[in-house]
Tab-separated table of C-alpha atoms in Angstrom:
chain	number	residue	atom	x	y	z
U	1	UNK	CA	22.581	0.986	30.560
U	2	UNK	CA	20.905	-1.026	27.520
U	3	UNK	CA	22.496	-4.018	26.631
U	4	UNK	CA	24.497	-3.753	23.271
U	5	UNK	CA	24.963	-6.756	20.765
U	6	UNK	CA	27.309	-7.591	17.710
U	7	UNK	CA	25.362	-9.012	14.442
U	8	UNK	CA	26.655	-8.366	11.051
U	9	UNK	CA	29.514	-5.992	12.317
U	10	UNK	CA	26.921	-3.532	13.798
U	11	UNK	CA	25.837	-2.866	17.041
U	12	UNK	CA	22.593	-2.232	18.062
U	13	UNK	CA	20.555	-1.932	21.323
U	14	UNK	CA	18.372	-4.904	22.989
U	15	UNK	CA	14.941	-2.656	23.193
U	16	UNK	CA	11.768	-4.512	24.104
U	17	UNK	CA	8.677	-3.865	21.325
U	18	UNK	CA	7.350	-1.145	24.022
U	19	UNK	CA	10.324	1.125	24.284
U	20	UNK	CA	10.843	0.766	20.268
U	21	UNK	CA	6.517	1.842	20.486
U	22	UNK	CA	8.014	5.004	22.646
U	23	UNK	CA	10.937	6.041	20.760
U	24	UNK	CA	8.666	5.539	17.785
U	25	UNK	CA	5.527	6.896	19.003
U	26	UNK	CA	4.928	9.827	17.345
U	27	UNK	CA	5.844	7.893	13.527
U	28	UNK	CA	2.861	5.947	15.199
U	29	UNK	CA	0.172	8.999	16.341
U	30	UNK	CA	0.897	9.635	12.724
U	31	UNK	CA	-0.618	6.511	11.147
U	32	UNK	CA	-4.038	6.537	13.461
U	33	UNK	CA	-5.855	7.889	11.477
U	34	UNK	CA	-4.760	5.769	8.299
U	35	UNK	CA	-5.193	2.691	10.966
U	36	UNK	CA	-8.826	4.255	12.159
U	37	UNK	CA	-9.841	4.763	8.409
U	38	UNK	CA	-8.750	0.909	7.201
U	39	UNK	CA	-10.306	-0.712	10.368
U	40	UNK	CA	-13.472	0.955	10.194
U	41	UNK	CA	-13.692	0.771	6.052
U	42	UNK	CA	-12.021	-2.423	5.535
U	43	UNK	CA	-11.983	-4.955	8.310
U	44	UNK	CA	-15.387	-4.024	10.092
U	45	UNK	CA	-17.619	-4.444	7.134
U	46	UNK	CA	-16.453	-8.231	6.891
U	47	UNK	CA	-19.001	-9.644	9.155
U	48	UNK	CA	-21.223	-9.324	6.614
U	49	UNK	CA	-19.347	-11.645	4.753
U	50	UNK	CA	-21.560	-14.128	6.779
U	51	UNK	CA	-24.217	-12.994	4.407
U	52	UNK	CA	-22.632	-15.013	1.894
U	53	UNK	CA	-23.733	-18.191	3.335
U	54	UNK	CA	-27.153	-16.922	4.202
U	55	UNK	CA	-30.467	-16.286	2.390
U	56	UNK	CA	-30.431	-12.433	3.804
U	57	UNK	CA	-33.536	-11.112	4.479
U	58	UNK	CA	-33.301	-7.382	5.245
U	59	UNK	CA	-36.224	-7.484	7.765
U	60	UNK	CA	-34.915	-10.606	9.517
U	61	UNK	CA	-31.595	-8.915	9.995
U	62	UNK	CA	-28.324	-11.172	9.862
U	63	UNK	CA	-28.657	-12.968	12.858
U	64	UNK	CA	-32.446	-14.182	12.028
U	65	UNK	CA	-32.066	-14.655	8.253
U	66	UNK	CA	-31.992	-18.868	7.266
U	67	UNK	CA	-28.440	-20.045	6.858
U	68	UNK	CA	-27.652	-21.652	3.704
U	69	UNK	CA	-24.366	-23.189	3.840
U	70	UNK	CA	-22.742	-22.825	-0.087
U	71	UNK	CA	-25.951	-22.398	-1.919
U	72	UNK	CA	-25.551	-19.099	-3.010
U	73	UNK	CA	-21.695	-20.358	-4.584
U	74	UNK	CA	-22.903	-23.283	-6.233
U	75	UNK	CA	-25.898	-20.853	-8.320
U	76	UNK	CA	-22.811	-17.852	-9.179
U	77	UNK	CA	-20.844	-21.065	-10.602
U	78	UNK	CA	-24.248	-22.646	-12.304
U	79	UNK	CA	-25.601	-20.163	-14.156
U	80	UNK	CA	-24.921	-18.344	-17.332
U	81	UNK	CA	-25.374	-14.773	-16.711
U	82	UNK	CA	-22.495	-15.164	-13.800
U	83	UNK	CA	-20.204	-17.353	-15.738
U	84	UNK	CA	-20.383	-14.322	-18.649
U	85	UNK	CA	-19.652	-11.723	-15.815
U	86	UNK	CA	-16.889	-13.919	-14.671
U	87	UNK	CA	-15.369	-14.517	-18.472
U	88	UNK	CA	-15.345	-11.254	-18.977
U	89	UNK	CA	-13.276	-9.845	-16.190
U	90	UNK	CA	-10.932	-11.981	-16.910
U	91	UNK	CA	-10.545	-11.027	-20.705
U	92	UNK	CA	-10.416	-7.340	-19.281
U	93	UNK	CA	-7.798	-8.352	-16.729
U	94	UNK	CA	-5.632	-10.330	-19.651
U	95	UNK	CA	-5.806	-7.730	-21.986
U	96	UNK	CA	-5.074	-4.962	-19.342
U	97	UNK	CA	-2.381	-7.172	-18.196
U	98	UNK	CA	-0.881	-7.893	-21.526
U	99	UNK	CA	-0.826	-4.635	-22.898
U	100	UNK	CA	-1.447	-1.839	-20.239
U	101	UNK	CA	0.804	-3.376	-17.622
U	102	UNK	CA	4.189	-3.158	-19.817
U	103	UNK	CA	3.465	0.427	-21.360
U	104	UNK	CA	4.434	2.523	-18.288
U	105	UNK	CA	7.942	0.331	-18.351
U	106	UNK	CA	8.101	1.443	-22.006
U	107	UNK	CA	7.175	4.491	-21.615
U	108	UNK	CA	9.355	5.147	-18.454
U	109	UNK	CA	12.968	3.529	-21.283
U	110	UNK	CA	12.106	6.364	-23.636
U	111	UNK	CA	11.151	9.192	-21.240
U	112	UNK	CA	14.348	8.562	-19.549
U	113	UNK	CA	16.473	8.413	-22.941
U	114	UNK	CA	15.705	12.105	-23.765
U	115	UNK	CA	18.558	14.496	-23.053
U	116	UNK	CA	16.763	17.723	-23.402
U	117	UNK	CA	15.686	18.532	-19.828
U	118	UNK	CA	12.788	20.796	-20.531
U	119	UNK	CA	11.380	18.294	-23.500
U	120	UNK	CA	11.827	15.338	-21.437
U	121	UNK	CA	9.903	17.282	-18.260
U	122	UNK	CA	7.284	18.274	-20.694
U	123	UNK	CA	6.708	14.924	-22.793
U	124	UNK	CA	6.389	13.085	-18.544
U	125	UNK	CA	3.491	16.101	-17.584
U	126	UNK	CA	1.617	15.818	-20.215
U	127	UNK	CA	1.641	11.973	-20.279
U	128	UNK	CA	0.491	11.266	-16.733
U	129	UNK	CA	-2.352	14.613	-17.002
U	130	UNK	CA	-5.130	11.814	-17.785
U	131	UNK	CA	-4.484	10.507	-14.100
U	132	UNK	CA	-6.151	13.392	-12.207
U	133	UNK	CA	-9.506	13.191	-14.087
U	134	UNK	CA	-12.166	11.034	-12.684
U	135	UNK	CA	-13.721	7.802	-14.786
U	136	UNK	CA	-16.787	9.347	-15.577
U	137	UNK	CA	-14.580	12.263	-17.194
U	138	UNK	CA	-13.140	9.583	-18.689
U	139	UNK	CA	-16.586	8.306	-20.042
U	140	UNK	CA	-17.221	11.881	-21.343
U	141	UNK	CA	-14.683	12.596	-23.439
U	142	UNK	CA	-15.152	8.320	-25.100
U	143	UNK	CA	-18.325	9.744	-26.190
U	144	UNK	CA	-17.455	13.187	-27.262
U	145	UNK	CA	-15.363	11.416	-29.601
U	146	UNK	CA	-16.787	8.298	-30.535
U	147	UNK	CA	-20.432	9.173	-29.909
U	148	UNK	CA	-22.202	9.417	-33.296
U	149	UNK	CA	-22.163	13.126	-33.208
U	150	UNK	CA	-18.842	12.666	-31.714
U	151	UNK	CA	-15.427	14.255	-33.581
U	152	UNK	CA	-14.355	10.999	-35.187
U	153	UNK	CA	-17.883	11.390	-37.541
U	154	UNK	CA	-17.567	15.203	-38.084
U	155	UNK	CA	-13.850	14.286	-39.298
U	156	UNK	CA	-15.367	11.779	-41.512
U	157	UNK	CA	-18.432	13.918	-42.859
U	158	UNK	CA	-15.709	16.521	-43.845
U	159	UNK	CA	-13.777	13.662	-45.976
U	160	UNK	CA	-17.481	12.797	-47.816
U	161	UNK	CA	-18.278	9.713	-45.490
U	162	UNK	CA	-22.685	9.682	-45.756
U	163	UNK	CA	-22.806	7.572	-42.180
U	164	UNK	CA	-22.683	8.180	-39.024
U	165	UNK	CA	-21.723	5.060	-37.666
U	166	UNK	CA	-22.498	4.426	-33.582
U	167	UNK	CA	-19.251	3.035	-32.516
U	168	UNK	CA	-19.962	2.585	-28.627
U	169	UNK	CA	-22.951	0.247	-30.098
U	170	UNK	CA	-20.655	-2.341	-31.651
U	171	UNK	CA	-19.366	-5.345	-28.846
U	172	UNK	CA	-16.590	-6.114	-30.882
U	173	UNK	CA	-15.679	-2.999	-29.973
U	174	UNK	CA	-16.720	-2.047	-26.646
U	175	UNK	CA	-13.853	-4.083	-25.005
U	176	UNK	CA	-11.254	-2.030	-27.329
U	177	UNK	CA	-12.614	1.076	-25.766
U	178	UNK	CA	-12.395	0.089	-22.207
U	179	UNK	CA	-8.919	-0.957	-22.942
U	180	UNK	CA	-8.081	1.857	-25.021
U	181	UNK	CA	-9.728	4.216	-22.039
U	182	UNK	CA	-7.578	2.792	-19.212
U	183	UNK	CA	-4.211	2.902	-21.643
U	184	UNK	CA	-4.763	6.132	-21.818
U	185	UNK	CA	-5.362	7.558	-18.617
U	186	UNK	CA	-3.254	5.360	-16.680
U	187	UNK	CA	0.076	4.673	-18.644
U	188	UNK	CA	1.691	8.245	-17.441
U	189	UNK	CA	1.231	7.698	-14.101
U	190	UNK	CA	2.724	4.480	-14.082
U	191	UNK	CA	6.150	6.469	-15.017
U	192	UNK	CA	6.574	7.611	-12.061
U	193	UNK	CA	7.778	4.856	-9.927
U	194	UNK	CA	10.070	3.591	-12.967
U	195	UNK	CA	11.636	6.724	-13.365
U	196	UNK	CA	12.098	7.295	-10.262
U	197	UNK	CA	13.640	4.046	-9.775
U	198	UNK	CA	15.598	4.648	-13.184
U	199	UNK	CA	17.070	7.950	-10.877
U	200	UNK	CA	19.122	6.055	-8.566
U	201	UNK	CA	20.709	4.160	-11.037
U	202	UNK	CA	24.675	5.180	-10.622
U	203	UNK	CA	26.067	7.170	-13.625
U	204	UNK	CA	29.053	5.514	-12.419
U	205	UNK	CA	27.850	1.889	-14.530
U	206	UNK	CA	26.860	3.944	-17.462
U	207	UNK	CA	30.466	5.340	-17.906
U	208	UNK	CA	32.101	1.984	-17.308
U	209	UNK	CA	29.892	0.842	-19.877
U	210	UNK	CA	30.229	3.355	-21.872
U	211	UNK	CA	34.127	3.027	-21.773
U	212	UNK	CA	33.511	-0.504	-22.584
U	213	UNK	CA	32.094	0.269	-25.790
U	214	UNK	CA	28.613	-0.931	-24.863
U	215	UNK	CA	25.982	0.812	-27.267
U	216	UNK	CA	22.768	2.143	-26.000
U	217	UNK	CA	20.171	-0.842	-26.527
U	218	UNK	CA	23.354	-2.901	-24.144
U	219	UNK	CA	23.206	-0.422	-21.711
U	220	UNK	CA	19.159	-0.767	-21.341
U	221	UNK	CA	19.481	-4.472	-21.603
U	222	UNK	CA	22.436	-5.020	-18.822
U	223	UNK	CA	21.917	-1.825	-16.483
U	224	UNK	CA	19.010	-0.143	-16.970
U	225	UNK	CA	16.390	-3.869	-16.870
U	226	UNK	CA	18.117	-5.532	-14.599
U	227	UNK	CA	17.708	-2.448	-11.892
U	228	UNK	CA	14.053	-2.434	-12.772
U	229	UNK	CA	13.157	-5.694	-12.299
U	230	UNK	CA	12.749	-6.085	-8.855
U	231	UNK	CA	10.188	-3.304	-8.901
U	232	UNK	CA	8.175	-4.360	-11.810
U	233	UNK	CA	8.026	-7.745	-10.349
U	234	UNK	CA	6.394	-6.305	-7.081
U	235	UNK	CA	3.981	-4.216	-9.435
U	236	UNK	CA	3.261	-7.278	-11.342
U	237	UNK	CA	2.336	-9.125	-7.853
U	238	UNK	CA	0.053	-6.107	-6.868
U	239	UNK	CA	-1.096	-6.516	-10.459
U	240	UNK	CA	-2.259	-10.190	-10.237
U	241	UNK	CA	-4.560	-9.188	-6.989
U	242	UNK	CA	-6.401	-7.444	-9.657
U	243	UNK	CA	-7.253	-9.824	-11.982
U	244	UNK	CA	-10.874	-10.496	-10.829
U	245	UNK	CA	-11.373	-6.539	-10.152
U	246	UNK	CA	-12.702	-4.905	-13.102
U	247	UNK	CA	-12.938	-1.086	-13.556
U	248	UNK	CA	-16.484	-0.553	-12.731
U	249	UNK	CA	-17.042	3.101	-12.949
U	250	UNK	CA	-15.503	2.744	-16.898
U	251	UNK	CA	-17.662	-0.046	-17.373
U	252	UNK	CA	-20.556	1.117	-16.130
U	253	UNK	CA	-20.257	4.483	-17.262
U	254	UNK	CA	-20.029	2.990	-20.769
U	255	UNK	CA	-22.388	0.897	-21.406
U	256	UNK	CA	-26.079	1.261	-22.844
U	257	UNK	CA	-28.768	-0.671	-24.683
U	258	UNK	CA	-26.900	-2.102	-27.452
U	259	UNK	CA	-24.187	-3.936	-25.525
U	260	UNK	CA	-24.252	-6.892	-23.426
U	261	UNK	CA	-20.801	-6.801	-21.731
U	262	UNK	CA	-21.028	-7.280	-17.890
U	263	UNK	CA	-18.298	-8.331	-15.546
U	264	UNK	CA	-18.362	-9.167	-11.585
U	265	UNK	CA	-18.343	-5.319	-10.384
U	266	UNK	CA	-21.468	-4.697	-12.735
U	267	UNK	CA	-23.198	-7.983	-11.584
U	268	UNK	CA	-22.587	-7.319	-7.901
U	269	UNK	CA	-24.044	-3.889	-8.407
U	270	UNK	CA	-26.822	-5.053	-10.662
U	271	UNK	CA	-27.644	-7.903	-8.224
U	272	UNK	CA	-26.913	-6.702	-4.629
U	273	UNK	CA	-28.305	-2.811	-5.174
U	274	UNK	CA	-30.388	-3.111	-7.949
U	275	UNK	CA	-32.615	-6.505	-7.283
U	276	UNK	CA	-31.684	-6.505	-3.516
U	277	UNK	CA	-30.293	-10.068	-3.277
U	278	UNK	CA	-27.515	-9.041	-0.744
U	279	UNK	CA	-26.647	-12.924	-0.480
U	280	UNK	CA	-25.679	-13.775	-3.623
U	281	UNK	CA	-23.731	-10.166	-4.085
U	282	UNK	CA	-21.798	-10.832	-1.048
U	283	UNK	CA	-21.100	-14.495	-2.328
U	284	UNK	CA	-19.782	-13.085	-5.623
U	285	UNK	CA	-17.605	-10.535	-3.824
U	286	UNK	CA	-16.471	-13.062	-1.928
U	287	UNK	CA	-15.346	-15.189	-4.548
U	288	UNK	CA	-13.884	-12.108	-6.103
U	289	UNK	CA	-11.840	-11.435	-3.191
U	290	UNK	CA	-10.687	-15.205	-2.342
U	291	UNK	CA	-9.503	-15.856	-5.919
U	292	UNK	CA	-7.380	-12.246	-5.393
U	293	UNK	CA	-5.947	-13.430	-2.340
U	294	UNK	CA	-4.853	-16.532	-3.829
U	295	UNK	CA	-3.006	-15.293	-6.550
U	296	UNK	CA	-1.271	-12.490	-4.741
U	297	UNK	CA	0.051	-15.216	-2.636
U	298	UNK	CA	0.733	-17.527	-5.262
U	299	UNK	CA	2.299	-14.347	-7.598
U	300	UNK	CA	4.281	-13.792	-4.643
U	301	UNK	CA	5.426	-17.526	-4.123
U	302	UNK	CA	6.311	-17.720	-7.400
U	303	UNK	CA	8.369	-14.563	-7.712
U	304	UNK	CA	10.521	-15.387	-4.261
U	305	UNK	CA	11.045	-18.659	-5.860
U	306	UNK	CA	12.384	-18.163	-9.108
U	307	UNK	CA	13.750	-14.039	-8.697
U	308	UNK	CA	14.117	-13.773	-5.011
U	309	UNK	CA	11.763	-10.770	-5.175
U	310	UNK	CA	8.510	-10.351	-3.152
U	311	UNK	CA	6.258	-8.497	-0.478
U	312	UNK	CA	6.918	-11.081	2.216
């Protein structure tokens, strides 16, 4: 018979890690492939992180190219064109952080204010549509109506306007649009998990609230945050091991001739497939990735520390 322990008022069974494998095996069979796809995808392709520290010559091959050491960090952190990349991911990140990260949270209060079932089902379908179309779609429809034959002039030739200005041309601009773009197709999806967290929120609290007297915006503010919380603050750690990742399809996809707005994803590309300097595109995605890694942890510190809430 298996032995049988007391902890917490429960009892529970002394099974070693391989019978809990067996009893769980086929929860297991079930993630292979997931576990086949992530090692072969994810964890082989870092040995050629070693390129990093190498002057890679394809023909030489990793093992014969000349190693050297943190060259290829000191020039991304010496020169201009990588220090721009760098700047601007980061004024992506704050501004996607600032204003796209709180919208589905908004969104998510007002959605789940609405008494009218088939309103309220509509108003959440519609919203998260933009999800299920691809970047480049995405791209597309920016310049169908911003392109300077785009909808935004035809409105304005029909009001008398003379000009057809080229809006994707302007850099003050072109940051508002990538913004603007992932607002957009993003904020709807990002319902989903608040509502459904919003769902298991008793009804119970709202009528002893509401016998209370507590009005609506005191309901929100002592039921309905506090029972989000938690789960925004483990989006906001996911959120932070973004910072230095850029949307580069968007990006790319957006810009032309007239604008000089590159960020690490664009450089890496420009640098690693473009020129064929593998080294210093694996040293930049390095960086990318260690400065991720570092503030997931440090999110994640933070966030046990101060809200008892994290992913570890």
């Amino acid at each position: 018979m298996k032995k049988k322990s007391v902890k917490n008022g429960y009892a529970f069974s002394k099974m070693t890690a391989r019978q809990r494998i067996w009893r769980d095996r086929h929860s297991f069979l079930m993630l292979l492939p997931a576990l086949a796809v992530t090692i072969v995808f994810a964890y082989i392709p870092m040995f050629g992180l070693i390129m990093a520290f190498q002057d890679f010559n394809i023909f030489k091959g990793v093992w014969g190219s000349e190693w050297v050491g943190l060259e290829n960090f000191i020039k991304i952190f010496s020169q201009k064109q990588f220090l721009g990349a760098i700047g601007n991911t980061l004024l992506v990140s704050a501004l996607n952080l600032l204003l796209c990260f709180p919208a589905p949270i908004i969104l998510a209060l007002l959605i789940n204010e609405l008494r009218t079932g088939v309103f309220k089902k509509t108003v959440q379908t519609i919203s998260y549509l933009p999800h299920f179309l691809s970047w480049i779609s995405i791209v597309g429809f920016v310049h169908l109506l911003f392109g300077r034959d785009g909808f935004v002039n035809d409105l304005l030739v029909s009001f008398g306007a003379t000009e057809r200005p080229i809006y994707l041309a302007d850099q003050k601009l072109f940051i508002w649009f990538i913004i603007g773009s992932m607002f957009w197709k993003e904020t709807g999806w990002g319902t989903v998990i608040h509502l459904a967290n919003l769902s298991s929120i008793s009804p119970e609290l709202y009528e002893a609230a509401s016998i209370d007297g507590a009005t609506r915006m005191q309901k929100i503010r002592y039921i309905t945050l506090p029972h989000m919380f938690p789960t925004v603050m483990i989006l906001l750690i996911f959120q932070m091991g973004a910072v230095f990742n850029s949307n580069f399809e968007l990006i790319y996809g957006l810009q032309n001739p007239y604008i000089d707005f590159e960020v690490i994803n664009t450089i890496i590309y420009q640098t690693g497939i473009n020129s064929g300097n593998y080294s210093m595109a694996t040293a930049l995605g390095f960086a990318q990735g260690l400065v991720a890694l570092v503030l997931v942890f440090g999110t994640n510190w933070i966030s046990k520390k101060l809200t008892d809430n994290s992913i570890l």
